[in-house]
CSV table of C-alpha atoms and ligand atoms in Angstrom, one decimal:
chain,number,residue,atom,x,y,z
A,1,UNK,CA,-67.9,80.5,68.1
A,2,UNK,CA,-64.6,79.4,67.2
A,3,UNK,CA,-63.9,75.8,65.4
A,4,UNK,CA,-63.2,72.4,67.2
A,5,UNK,CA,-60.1,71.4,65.4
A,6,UNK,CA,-60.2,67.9,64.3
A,7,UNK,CA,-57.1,66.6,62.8
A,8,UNK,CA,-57.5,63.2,60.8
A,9,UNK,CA,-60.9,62.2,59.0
A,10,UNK,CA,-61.0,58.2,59.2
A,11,UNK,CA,-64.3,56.5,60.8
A,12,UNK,CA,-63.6,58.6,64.7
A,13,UNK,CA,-62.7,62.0,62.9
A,14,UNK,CA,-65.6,61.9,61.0
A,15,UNK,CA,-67.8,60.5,63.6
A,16,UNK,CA,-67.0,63.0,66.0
A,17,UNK,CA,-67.3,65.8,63.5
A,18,UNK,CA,-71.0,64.4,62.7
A,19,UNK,CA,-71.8,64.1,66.6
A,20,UNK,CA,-70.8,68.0,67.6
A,21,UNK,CA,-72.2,69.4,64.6
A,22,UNK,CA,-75.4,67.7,65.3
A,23,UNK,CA,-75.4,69.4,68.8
A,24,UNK,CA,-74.9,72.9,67.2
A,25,UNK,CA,-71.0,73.1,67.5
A,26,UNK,CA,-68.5,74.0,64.1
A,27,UNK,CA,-66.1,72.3,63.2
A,28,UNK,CA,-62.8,72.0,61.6
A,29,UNK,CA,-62.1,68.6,60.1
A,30,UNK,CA,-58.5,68.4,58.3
A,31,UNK,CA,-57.2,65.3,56.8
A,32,UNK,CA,-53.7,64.4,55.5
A,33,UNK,CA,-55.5,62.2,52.2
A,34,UNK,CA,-55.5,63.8,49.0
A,35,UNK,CA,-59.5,62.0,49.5
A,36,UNK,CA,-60.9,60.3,52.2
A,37,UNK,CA,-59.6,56.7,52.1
A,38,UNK,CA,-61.6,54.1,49.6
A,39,UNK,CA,-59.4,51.8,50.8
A,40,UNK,CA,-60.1,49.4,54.0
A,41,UNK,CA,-62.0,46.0,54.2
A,42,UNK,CA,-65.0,44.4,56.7
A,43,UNK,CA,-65.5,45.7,60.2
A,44,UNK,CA,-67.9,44.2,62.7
A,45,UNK,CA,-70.3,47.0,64.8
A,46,UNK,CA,-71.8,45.8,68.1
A,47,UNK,CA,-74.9,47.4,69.7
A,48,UNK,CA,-72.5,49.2,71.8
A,49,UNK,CA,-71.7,51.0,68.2
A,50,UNK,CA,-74.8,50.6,66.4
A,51,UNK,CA,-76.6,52.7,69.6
A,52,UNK,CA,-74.9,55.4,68.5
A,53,UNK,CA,-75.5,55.6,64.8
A,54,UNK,CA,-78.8,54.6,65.1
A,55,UNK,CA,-79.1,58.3,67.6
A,56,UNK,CA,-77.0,60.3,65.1
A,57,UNK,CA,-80.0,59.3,62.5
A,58,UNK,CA,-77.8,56.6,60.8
A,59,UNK,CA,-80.3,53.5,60.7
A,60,UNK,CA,-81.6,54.1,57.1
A,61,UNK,CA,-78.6,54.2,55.7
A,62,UNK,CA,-76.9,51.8,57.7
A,63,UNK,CA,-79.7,49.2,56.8
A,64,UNK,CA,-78.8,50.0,53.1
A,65,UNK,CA,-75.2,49.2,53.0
A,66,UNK,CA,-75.0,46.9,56.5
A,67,UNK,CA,-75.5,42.9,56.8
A,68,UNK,CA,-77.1,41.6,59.3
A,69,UNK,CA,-75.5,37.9,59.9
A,70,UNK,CA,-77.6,35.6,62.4
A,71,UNK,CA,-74.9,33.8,64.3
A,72,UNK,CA,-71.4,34.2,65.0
A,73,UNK,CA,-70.2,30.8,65.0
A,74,UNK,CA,-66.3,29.5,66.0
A,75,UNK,CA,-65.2,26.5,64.8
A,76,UNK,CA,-61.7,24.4,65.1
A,77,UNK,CA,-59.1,25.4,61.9
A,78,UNK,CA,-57.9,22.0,62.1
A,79,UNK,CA,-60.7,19.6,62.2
A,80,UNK,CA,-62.7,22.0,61.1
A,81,UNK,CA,-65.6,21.1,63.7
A,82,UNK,CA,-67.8,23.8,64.8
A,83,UNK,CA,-66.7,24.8,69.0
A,84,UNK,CA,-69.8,27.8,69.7
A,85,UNK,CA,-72.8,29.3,68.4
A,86,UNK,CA,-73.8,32.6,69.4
A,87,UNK,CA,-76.8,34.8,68.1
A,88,UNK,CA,-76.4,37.4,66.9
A,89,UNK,CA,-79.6,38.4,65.3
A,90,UNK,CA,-83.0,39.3,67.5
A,91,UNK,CA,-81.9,38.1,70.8
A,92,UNK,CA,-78.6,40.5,70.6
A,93,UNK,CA,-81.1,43.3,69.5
A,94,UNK,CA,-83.7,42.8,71.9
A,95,UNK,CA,-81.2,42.8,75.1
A,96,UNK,CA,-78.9,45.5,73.9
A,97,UNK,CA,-81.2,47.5,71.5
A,98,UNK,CA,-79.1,47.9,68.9
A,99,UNK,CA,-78.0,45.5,66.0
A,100,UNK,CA,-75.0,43.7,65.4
A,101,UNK,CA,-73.9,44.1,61.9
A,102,UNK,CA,-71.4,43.6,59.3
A,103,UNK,CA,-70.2,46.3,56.6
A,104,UNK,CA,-67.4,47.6,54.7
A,105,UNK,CA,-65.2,50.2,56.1
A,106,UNK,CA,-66.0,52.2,53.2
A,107,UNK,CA,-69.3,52.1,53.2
A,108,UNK,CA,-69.0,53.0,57.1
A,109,UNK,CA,-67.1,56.3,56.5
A,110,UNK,CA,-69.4,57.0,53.4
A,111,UNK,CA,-72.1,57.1,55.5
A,112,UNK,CA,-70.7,58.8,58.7
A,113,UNK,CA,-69.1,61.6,55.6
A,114,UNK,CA,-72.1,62.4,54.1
A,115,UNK,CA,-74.0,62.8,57.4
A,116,UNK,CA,-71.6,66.1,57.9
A,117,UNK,CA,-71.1,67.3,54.7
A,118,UNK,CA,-74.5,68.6,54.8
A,119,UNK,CA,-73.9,70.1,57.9
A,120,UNK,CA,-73.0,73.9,57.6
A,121,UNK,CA,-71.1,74.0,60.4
A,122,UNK,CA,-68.4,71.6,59.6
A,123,UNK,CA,-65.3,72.3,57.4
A,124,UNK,CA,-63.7,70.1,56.0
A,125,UNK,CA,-60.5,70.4,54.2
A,126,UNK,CA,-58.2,67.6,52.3
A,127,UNK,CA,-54.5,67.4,52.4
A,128,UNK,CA,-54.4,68.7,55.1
A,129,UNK,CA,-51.0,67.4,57.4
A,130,UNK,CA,-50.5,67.8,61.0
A,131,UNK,CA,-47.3,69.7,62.1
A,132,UNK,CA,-47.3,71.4,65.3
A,133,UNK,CA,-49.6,73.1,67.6
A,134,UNK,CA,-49.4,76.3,70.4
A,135,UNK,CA,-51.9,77.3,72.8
A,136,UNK,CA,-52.8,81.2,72.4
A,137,UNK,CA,-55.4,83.0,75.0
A,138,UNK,CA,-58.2,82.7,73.1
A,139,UNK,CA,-57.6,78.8,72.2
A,140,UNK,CA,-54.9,77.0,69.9
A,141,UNK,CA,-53.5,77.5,66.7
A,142,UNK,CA,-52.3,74.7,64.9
A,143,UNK,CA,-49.6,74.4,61.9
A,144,UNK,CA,-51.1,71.8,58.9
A,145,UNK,CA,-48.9,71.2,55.5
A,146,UNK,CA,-50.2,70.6,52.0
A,147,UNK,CA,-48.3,67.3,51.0
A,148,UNK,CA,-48.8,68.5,47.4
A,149,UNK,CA,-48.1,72.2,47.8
A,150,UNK,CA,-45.7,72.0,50.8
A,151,UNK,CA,-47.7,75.6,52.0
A,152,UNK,CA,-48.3,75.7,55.6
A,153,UNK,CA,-51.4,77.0,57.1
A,154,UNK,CA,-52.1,78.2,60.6
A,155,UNK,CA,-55.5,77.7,61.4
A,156,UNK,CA,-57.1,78.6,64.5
A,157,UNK,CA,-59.6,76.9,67.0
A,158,UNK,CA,-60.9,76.1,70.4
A,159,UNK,CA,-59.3,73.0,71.4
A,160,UNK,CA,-57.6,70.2,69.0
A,161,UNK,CA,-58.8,66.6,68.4
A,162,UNK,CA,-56.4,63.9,67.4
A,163,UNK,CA,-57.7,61.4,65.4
A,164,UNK,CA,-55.1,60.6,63.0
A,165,UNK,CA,-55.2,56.6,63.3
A,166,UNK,CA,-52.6,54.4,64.8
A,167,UNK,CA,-49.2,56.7,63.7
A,168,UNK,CA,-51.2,59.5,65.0
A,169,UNK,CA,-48.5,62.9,64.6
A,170,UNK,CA,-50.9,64.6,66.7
A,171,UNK,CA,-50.3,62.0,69.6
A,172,UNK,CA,-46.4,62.6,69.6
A,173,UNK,CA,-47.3,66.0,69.7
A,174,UNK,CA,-48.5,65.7,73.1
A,175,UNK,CA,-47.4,62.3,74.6
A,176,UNK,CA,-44.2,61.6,72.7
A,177,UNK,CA,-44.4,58.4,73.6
A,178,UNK,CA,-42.7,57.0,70.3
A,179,UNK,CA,-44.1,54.8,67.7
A,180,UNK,CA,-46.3,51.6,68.9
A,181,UNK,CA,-45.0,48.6,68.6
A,182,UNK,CA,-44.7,45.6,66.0
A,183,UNK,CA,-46.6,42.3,67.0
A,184,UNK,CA,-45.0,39.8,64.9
A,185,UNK,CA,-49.0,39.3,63.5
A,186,UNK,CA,-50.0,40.2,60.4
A,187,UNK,CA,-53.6,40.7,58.8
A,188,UNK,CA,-54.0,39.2,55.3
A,189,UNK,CA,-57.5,40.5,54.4
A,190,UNK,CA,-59.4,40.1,50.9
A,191,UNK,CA,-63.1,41.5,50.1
A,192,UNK,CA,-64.8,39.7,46.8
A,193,UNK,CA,-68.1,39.2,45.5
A,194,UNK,CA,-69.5,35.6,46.8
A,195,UNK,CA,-71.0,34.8,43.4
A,196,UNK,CA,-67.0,34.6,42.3
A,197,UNK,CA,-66.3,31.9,44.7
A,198,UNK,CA,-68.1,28.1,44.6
A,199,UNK,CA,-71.1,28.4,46.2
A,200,UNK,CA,-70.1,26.2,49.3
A,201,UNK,CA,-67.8,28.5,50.1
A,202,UNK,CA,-70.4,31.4,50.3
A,203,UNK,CA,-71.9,32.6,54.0
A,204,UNK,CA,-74.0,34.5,55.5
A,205,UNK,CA,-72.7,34.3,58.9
A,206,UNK,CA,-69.6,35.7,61.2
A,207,UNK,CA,-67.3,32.4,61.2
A,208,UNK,CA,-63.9,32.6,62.8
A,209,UNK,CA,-61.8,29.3,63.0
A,210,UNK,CA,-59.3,29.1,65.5
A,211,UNK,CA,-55.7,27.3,65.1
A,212,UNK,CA,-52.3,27.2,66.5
A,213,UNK,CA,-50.6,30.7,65.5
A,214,UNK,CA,-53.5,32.0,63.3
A,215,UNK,CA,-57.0,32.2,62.9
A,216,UNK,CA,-59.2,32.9,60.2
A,217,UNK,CA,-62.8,35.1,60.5
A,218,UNK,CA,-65.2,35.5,57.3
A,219,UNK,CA,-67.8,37.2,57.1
A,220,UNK,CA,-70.2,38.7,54.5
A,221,UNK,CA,-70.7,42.7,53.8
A,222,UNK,CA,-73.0,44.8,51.0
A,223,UNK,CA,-76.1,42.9,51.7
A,224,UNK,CA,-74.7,39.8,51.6
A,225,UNK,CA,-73.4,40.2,48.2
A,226,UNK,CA,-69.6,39.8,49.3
A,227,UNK,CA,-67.1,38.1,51.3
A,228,UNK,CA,-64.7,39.8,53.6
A,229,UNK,CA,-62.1,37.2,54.9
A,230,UNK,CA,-59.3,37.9,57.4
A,231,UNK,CA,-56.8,35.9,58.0
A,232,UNK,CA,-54.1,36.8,61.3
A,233,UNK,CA,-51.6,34.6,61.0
A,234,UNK,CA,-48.0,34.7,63.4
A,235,UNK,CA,-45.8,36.2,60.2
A,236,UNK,CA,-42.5,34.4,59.8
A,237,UNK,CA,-41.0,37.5,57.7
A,238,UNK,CA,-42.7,40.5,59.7
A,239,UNK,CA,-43.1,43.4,56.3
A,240,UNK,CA,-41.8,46.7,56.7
A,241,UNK,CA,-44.7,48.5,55.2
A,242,UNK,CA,-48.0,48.7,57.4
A,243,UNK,CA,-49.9,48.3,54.6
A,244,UNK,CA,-50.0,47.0,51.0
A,245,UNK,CA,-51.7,45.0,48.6
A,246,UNK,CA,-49.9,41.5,47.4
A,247,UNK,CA,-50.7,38.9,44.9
A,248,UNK,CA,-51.0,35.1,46.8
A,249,UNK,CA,-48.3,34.3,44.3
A,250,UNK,CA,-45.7,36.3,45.9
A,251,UNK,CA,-43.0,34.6,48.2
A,252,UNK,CA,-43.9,36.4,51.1
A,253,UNK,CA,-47.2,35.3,51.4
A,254,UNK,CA,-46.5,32.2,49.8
A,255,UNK,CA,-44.2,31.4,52.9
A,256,UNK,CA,-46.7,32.5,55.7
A,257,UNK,CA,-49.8,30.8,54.3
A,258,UNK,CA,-47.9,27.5,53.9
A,259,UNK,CA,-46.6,27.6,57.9
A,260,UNK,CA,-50.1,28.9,58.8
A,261,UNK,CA,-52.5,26.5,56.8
A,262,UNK,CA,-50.4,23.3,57.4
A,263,UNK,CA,-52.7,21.4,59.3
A,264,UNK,CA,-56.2,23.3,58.1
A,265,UNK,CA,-59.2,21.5,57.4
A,266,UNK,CA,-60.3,21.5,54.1
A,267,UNK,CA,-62.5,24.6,54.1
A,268,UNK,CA,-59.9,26.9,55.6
A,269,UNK,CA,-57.6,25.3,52.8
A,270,UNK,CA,-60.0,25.9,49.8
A,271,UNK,CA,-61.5,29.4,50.9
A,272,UNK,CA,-58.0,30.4,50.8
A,273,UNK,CA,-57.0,28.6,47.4
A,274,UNK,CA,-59.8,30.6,45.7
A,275,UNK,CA,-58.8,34.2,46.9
A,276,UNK,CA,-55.7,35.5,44.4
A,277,UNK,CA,-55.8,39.2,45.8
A,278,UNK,CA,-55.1,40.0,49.4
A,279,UNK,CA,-54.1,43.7,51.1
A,280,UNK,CA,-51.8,43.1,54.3
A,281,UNK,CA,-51.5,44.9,57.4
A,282,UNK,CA,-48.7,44.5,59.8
A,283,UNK,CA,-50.5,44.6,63.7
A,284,UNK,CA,-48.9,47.2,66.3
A,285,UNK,CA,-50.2,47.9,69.3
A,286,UNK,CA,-49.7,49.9,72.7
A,287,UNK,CA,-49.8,48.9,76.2
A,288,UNK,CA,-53.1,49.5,77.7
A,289,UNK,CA,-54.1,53.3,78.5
A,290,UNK,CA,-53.3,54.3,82.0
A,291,UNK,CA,-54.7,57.5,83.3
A,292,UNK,CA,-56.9,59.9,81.7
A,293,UNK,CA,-53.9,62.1,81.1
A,294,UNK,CA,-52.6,60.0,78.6
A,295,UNK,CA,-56.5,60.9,76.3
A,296,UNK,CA,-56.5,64.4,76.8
A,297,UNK,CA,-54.0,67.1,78.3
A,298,UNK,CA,-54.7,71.1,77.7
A,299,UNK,CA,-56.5,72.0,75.2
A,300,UNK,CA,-55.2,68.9,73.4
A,301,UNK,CA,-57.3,65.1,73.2
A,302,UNK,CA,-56.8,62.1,71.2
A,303,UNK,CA,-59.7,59.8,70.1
A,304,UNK,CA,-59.9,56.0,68.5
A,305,UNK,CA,-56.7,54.3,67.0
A,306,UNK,CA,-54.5,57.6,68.0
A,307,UNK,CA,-55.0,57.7,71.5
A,308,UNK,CA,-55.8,53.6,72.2
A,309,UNK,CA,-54.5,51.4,69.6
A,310,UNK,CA,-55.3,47.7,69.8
A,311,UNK,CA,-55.6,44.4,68.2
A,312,UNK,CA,-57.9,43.4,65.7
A,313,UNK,CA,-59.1,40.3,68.4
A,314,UNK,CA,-62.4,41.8,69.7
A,315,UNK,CA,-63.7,43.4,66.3
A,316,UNK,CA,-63.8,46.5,68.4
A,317,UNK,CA,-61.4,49.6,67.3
A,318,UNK,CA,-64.0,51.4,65.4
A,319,UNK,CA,-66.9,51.0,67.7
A,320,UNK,CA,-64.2,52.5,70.4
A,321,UNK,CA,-63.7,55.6,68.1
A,322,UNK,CA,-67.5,56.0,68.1
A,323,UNK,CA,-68.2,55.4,71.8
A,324,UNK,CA,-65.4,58.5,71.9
A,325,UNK,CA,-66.9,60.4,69.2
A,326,UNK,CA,-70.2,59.8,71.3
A,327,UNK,CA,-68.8,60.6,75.0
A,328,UNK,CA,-66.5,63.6,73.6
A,329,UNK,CA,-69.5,65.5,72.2
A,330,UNK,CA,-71.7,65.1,75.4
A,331,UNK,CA,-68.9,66.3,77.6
A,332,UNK,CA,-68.1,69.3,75.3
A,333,UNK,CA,-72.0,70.0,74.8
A,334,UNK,CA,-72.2,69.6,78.5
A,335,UNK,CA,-71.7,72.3,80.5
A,336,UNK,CA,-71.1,75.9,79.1
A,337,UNK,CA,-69.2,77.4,82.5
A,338,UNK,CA,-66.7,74.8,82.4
A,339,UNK,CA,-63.4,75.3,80.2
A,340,UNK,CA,-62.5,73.7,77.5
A,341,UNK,CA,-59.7,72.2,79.0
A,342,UNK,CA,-62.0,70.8,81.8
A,343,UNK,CA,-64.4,69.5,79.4
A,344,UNK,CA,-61.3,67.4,77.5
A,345,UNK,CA,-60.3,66.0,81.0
A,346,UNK,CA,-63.9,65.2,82.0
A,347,UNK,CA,-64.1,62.9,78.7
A,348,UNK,CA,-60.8,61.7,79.3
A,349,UNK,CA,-62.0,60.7,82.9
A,350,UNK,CA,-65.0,59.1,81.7
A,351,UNK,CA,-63.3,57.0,79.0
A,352,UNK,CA,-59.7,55.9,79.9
A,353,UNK,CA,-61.1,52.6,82.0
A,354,UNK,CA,-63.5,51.7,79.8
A,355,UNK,CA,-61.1,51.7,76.5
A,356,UNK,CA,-57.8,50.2,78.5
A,357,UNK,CA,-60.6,47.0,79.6
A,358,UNK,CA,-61.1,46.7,75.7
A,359,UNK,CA,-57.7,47.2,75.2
A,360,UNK,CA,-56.6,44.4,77.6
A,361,UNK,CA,-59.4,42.1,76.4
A,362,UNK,CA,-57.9,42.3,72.5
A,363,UNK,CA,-54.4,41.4,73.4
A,364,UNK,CA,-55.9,38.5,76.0
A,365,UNK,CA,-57.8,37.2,73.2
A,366,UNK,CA,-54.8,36.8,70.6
A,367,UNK,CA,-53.2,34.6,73.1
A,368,UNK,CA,-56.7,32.3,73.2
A,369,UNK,CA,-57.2,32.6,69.6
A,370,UNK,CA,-53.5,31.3,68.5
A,371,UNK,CA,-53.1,28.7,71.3
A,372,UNK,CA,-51.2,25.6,70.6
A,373,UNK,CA,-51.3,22.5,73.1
A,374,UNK,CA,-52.5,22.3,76.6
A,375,UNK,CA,-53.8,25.7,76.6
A,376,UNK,CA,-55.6,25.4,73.5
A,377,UNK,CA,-57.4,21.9,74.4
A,378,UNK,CA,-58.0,23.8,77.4
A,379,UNK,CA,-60.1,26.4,75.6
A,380,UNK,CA,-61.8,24.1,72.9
A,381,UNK,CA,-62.9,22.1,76.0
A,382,UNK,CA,-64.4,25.3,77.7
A,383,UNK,CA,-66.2,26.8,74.8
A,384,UNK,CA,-67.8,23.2,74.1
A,385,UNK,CA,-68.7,22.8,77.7
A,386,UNK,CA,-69.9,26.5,78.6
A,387,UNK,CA,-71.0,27.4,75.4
A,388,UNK,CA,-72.1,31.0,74.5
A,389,UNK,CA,-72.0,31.8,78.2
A,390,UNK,CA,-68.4,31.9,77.6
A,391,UNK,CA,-67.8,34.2,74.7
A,392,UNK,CA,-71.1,36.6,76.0
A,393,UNK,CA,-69.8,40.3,76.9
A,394,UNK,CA,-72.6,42.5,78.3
A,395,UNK,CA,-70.2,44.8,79.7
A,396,UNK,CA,-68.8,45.6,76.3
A,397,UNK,CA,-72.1,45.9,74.2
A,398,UNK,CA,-74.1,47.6,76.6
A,399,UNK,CA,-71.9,50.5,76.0
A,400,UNK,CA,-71.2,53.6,77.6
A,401,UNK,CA,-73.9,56.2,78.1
B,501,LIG,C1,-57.4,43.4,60.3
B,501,LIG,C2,-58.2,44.5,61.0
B,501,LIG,C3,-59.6,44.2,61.3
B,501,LIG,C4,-60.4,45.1,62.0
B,501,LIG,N1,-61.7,44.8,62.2
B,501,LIG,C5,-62.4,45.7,63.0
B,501,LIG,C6,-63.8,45.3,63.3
B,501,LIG,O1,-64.3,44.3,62.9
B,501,LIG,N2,-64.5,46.2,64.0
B,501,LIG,C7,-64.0,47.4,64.5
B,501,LIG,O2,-64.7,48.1,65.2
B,501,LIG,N3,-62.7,47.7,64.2
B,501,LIG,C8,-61.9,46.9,63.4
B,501,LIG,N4,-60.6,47.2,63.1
B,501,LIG,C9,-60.1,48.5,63.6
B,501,LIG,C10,-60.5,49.7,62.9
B,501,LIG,O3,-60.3,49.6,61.5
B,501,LIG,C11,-59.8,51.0,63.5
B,501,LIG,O4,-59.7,50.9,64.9
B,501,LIG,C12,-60.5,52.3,63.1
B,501,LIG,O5,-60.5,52.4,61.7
B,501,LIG,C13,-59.7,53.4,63.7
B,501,LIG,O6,-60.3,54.6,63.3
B,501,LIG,P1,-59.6,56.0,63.5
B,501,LIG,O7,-60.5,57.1,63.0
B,501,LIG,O8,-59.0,56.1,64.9
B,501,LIG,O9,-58.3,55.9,62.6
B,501,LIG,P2,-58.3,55.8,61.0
B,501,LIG,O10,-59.5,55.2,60.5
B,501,LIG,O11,-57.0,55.1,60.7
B,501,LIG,O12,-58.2,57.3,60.5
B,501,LIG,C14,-57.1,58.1,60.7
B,501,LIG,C15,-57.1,59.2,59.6
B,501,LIG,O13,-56.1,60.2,60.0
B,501,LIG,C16,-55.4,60.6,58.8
B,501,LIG,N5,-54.1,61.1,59.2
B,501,LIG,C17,-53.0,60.4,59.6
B,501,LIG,N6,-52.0,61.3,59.9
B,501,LIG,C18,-52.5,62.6,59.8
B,501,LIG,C19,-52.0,63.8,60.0
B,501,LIG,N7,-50.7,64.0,60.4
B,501,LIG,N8,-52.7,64.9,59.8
B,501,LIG,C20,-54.0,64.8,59.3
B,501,LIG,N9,-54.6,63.6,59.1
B,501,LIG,C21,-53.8,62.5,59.3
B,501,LIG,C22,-55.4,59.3,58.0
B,501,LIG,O14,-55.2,59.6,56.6
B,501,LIG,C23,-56.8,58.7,58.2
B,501,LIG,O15,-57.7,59.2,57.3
B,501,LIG,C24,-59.8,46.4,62.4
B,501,LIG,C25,-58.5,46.7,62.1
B,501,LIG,C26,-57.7,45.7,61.4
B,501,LIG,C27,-56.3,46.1,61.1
């Protein structure tokens, strides 16, 4: 049975490697990194997530290395008043039967990785760089350069999977649709241990406060025993690089946390005092996903951040690379009579409305979440008056079976 190429190894790679192989299917995973990626900070799982680690046999170890906050609560970043409380603890778990929880990216991949590696049906090969592809009769051979070596390789498989992130080579390949485009917002994100910060300061909740142009969300990760804090703020110097580390001391930041926090209360101001080390990503996104054609064509698909980038403003990027990982694997398990090329479509077909609502519903939000003046008094006044009705999403966590 010939290989399912997979052709980046972040959290969908690796998750849709871990779903096929679990259904009996090799695979082929091949990723640029000299390693897989240590690097990353917090993400947030919904059930709609969660489901679907807890079927591929994950709870265990996701109950070792997840949090499990009890409220997601908003407040205002200027008076510093608290807007919403949701649950996020039993109730969320009994309706959608699945947790909510809070972890480290790392962690997440860790997980997912060494779900497969003890899988003898999936390869898995390291620096490992996406060139080119050409369909042959029996399937599709694909070109991948060693960064180090600069050999190329031709290896062979049934179909190929694209799930080389947000630059994704594979999605040129096939699309050539250009790179996505810059925001203007940038991510400032640090991950420490709690006990390093006054213990005022600590939580054990999701907390995101809201102001004009930015907004801050802290949460804890590792059992509790650190803080992840990101704060998205409208840059005023937009960096070239997607993504680096930088001291607070440096003028860049120095600049954009003094237009951003101007006019934070006091806990946005001090939380932010305390942190010295921050990484930085700059946002880019894509205009929603239109058609199925634009997930899979051939013998050729694209899955999470590679096929439907989006903005960080619904927590939900990697829960949509699951859900993929999850609805690519049924439709490839599926049926045996159809071809492979049909079985790509049919998950494109299945998926494309679903991820463009998400889609939507993340670039919506960072207009809410950064509102200044009527707009925003208009939204404080809603959330206080509606309450959690306001901010609850069955359609999202209920998933997609
Ligand atoms: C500030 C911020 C906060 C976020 N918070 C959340 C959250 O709370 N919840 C959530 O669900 N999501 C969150 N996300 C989004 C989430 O991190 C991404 O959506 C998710 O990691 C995408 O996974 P992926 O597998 O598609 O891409 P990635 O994880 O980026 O993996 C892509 C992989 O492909 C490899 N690669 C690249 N090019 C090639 C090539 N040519 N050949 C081979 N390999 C290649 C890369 O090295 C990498 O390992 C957040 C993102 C940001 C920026």
């Amino acid at each position: 049975m010939s290989p399912l190429l997979i052709a980046g190894g972040g959290i969908g790679g690796m998750a849709l490697a871990l779903a096929l192989t679990r259904q009996g299917q090799s695979v082929h995973l091949l990723e640029r990194g000299l390693e897989f990626s240590q690097e990353g900070a917090g993400i947030q799982l919904g059930p709609n997530a969660t489901r679907r680690l807890n079927e591929w046999g994950l709870s265990d170890a996701l109950r070792q290395c997840a949090t499990y906050p009890d409220e997601l609560q908003i407040h205002c970043a200027q008076y510093g008043h608290t807007l919403v409380t949701k649950n996020l603890s039993h109730q969320m778990e009994q309706r959608f039967g699945a947790p909510y929880v809070t972890l480290h990216r790392v962690d997440l991949h860790k997980l997912l990785m060494q779900a497969v590696t003890g899988n003898e049906l999936a390869t898995i090969s390291t620096q490992q760089s996406f060139q080119s592809s050409r369909n042959t009769d029996e399937g599709i051979e694909v070109d991948f350069l060693n960064a180090q070596s600069q050999v190329k390789q031709t290896i062979h498989g049934s179909v190929l999977i694209g799930s080389d992130g947000v630059r994704s080579d594979v999605r040129q390949a096939l699309l050539g649709d250009g790179p996505p485009t810059d925001t203007g917002h940038v991510a400032y994100r640090s991950l420490l241990p709690q006990k390093m910060l006054p213990k005022r300061l600590h939580s054990s909740n999701v907390h995101v406060w809201l102001g004009p142009r930015m907004h801050m969300v802290v949460y804890p990760v590792r059992g509790g025993e650190w803080l992840n804090v990101v704060l998205i703020i409208e840059s005023l110097q937009v960096p070239a690089s997607y993504d680096w580390s930088i001291n607070r001391q440096s003028d860049v930041i120095y600049q954009d946390f003094k237009a951003a926090l101007k006019g934070c209360c006091n806990r946005v101001q001090e939380l932010v005092r305390n942190i010295e080390q921050w990484r930085s990503w700059k946002l880019v996104n894509r205009p929603a996903v239109q058609n199925p054609l634009q997930l899979a064509r051939g013998k050729i698909a694209l899955i999470g951040d590679a096929a439907h980038p989006m903005l960080p403003y619904l927590a939900q990027g990697a829960g949509m690379a699951i859900e993929d990982a999850h609805v690519l694997s049924q439709c490839w398990m599926n049926v045996d009579t159809q071809s492979p090329e049909t079985k790509l479509h049919n998950y494109a077909k299945q998926r494309h409305k679903r991820v463009a609502r998400v889609q939507k519903k993340s670039s919506q939000n960072s207009v809410i979440f950064h509102a200044d003046g009527l707009l925003r008094h208009a939204r404080d006044l809603s959330l206080r008056l509606l309450g959690p009705q306001l901010i609850d999403m069955p359609w999202l966590y209920a998933g997609q079976d």
